[in-house]
mmCIF file of C-alpha atoms in Angstrom:
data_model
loop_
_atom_site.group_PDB
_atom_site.id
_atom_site.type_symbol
_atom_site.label_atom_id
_atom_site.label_comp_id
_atom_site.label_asym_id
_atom_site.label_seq_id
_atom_site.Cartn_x
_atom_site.Cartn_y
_atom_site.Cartn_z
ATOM 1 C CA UNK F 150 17.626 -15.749 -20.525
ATOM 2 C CA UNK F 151 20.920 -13.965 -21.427
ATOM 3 C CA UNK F 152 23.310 -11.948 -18.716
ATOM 4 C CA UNK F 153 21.198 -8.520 -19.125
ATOM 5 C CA UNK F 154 17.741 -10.160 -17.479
ATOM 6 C CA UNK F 155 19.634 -12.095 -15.464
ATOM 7 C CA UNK F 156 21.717 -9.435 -13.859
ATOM 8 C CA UNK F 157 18.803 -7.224 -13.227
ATOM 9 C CA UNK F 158 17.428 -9.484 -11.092
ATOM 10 C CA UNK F 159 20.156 -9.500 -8.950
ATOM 11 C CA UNK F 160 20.529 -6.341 -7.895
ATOM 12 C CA UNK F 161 21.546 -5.251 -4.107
ATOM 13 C CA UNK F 162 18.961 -3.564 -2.110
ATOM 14 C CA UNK F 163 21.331 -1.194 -0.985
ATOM 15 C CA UNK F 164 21.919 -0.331 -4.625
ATOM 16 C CA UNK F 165 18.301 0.575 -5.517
ATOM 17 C CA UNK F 166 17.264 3.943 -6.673
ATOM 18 C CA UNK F 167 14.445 4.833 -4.034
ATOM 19 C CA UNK F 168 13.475 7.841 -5.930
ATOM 20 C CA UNK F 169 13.061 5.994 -9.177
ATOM 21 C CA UNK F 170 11.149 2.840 -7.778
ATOM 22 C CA UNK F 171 8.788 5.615 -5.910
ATOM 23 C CA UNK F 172 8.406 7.363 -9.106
ATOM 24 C CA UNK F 173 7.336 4.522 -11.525
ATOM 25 C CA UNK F 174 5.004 3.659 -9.010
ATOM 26 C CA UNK F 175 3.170 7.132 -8.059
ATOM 27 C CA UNK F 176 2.959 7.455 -12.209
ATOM 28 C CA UNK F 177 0.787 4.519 -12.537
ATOM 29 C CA UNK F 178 -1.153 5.111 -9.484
ATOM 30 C CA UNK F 179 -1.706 8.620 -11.269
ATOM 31 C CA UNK F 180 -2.591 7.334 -14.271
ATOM 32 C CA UNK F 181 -5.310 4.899 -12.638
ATOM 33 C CA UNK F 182 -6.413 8.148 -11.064
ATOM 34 C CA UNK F 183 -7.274 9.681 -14.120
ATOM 35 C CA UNK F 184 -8.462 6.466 -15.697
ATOM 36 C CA UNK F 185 -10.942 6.579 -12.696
ATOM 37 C CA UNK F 186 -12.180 9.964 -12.814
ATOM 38 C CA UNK F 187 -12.624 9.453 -16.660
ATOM 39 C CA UNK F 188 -14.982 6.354 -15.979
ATOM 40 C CA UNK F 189 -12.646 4.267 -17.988
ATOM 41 C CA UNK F 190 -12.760 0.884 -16.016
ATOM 42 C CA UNK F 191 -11.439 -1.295 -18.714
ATOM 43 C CA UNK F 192 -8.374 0.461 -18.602
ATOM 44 C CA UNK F 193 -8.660 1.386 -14.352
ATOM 45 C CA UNK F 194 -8.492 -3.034 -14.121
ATOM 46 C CA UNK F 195 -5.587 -3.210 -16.761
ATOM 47 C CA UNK F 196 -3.333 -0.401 -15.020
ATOM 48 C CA UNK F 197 -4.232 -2.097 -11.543
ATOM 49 C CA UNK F 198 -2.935 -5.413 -13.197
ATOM 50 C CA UNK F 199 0.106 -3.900 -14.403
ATOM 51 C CA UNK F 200 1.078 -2.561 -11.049
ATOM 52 C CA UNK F 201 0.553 -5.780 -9.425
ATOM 53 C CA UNK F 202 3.152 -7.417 -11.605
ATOM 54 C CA UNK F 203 5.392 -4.735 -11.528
ATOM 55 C CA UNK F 204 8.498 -4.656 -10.046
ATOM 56 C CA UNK F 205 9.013 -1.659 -8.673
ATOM 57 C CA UNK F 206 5.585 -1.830 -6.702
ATOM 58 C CA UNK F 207 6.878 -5.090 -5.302
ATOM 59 C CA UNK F 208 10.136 -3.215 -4.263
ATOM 60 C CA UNK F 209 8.524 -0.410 -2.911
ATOM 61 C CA UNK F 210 5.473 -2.492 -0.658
ATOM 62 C CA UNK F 211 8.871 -4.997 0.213
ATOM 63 C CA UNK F 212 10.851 -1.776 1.707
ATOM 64 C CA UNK F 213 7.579 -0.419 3.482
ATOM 65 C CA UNK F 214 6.453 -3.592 4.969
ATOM 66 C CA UNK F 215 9.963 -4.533 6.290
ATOM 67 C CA UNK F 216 11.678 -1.175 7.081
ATOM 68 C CA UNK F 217 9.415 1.217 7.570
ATOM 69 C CA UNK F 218 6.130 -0.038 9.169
ATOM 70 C CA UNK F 219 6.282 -0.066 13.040
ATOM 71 C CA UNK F 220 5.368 -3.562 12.630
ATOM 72 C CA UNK F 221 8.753 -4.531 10.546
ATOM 73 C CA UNK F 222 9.691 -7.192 13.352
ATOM 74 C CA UNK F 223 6.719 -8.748 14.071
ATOM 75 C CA UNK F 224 6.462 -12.575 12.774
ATOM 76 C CA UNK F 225 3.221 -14.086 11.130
ATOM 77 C CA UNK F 226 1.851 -17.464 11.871
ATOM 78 C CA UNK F 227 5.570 -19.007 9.517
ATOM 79 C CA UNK F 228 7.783 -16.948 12.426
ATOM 80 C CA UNK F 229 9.578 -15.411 10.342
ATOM 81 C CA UNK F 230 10.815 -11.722 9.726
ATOM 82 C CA UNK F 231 12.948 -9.969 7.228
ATOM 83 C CA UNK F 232 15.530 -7.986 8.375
ATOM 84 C CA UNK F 233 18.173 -8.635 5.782
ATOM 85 C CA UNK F 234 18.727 -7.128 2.764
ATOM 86 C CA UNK F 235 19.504 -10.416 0.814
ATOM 87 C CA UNK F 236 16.559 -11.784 2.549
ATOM 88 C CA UNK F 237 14.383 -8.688 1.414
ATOM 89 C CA UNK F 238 15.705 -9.293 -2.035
ATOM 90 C CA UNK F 239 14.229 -12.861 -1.726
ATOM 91 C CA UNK F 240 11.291 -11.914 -0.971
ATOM 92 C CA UNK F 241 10.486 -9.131 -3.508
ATOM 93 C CA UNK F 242 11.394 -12.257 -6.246
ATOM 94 C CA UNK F 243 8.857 -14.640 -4.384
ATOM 95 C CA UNK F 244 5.853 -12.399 -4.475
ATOM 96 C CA UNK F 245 3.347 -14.176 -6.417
ATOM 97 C CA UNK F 246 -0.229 -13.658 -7.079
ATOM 98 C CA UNK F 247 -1.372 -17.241 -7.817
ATOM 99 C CA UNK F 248 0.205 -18.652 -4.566
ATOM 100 C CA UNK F 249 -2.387 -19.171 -1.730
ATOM 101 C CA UNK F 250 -3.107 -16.968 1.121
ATOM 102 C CA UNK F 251 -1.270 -18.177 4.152
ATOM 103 C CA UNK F 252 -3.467 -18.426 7.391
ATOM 104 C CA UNK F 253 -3.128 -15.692 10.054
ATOM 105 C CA UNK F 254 -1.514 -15.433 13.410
ATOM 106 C CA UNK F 255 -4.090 -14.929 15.784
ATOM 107 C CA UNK F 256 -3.271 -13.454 19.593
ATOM 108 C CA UNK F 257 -5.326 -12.126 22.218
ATOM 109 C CA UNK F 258 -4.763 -8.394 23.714
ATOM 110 C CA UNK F 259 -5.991 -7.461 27.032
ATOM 111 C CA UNK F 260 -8.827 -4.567 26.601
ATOM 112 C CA UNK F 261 -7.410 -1.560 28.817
ATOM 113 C CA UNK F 262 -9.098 -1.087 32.197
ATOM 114 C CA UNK F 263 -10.915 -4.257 31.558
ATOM 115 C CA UNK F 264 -10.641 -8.114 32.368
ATOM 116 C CA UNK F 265 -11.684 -8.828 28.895
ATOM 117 C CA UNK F 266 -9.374 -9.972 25.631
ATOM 118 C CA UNK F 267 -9.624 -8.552 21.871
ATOM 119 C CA UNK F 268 -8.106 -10.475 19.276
ATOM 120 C CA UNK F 269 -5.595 -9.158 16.443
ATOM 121 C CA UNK F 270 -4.806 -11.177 13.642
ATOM 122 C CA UNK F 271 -1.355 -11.190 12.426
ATOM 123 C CA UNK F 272 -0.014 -12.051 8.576
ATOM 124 C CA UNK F 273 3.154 -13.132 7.385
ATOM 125 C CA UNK F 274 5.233 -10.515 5.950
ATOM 126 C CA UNK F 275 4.425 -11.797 2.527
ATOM 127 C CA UNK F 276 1.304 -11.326 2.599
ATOM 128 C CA UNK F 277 1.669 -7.955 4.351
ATOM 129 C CA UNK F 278 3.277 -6.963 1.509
ATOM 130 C CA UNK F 279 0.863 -8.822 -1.066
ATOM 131 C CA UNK F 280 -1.843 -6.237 0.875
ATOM 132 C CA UNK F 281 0.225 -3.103 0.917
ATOM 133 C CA UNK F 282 0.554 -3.781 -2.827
ATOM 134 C CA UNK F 283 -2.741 -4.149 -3.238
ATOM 135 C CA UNK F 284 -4.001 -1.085 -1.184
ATOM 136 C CA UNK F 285 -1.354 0.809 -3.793
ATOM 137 C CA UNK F 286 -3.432 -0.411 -6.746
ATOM 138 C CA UNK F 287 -6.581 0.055 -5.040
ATOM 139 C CA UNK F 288 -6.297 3.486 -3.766
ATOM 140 C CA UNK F 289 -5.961 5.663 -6.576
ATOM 141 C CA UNK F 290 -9.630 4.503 -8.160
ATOM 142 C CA UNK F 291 -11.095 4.937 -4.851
ATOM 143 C CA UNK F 292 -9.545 8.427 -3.978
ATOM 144 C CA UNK F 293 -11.088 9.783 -7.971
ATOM 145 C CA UNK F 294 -14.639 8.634 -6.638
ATOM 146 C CA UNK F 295 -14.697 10.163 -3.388
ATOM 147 C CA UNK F 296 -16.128 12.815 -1.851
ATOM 148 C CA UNK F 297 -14.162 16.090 -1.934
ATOM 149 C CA UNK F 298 -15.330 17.209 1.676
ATOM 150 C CA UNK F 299 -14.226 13.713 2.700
ATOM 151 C CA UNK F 300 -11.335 13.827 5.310
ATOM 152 C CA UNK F 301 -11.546 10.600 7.457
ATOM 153 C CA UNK F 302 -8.528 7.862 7.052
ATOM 154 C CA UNK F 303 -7.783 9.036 3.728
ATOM 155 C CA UNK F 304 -4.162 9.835 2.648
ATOM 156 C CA UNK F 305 -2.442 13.346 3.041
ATOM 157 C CA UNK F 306 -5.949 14.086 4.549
ATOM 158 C CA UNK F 307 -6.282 14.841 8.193
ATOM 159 C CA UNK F 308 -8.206 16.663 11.071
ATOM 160 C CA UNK F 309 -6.900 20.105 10.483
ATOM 161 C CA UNK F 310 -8.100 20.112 6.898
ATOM 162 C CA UNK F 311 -11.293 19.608 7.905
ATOM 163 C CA UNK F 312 -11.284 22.593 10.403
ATOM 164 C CA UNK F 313 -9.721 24.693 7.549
ATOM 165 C CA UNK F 314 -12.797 24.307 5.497
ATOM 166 C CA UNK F 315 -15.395 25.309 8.210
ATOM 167 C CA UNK F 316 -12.976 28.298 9.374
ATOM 168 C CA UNK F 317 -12.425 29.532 5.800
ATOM 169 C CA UNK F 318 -15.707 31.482 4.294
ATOM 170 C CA UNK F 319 -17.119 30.107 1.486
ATOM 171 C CA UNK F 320 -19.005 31.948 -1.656
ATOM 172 C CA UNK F 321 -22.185 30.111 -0.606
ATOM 173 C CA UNK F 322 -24.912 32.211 1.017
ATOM 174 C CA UNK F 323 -25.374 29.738 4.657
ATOM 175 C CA UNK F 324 -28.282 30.738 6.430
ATOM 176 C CA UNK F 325 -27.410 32.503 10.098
ATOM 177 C CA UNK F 326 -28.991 30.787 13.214
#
């Protein structure tokens, strides 16, 4: 490997273009978008595999996972989070799709108001970030096949766009009650 590949790999996290690394990604996710709503699903699986192994998605679910979820300090079953950038670098170079799943933390929460417990299963921040990835590839083909009028725990969707489309009149003829 000569000094160009090598270098790349080494880069700071403080040093990383955000906006690029968020762009690269939300172009493939388009383009598996469009793939989807075309039917194509030969190409839908290849585009999913190429933002799998792509770096920027692996940067991207890394910075989410470990800076921006509310869960960012929260240890799996190995006890161990990722709070430094050098360790964050580590781990975007580790993710890797032929390794095992690692077993989950599992804890008991009390129910509120009640005597009774509820479990919650915790991962390890690698595979946290092995899901958000995945939920990035994932997304886009599912979003192309649903329902326009669909507003429940989708993205940039919520409540109030739901209540916009009953307030707003449409062009349909509804029968009065």
């Amino acid at each position: 490997m000569n000094r160009i590949k090598k270098s790349r790999y080494k880069c700071e996290w403080s040093s990383i273009d955000w906006k690029t690394v968020e762009k690269s990604v939300f172009k493939l996710q388009k383009r598996i978008y469009r793939a989807s709503l075309a039917k194509n699903e030969v190409l839908v699986r290849r585009l999913q595999k190429l933002l799998l192994a792509s770096r920027a998605a692996k940067l991207l679910a890394t910075k989410s996972v470990t800076q921006v979820n509310r869960g960012k300090k929260t240890a799996g079953v190995d006890g161990k989070t990722v709070l430094t950038p050098t360790a964050r670098m580590k781990l975007v170079n580790s993710i890797n799709w032929e390794l095992k799943t690692s077993p989950i933390k599992r804890v008991w929460i009390n129910k509120p108001g009640k005597i009774e417990k509820r479990p919650l299963g915790i991962p390890t921040i690698r595979e946290r970030v092995r899901q958000t990835m995945m939920k990035m590839a994932l997304e886009p083909e599912w979003e192309a096949n649903f329902e326009s009028n669909s507003y429940g725990f989708r993205p940039g969707r919520s409540c109030h766009d739901a209540i916009k489309q009953f307030l707003v009149p449409s062009n349909t003829n509804r029968p009065t009650y």
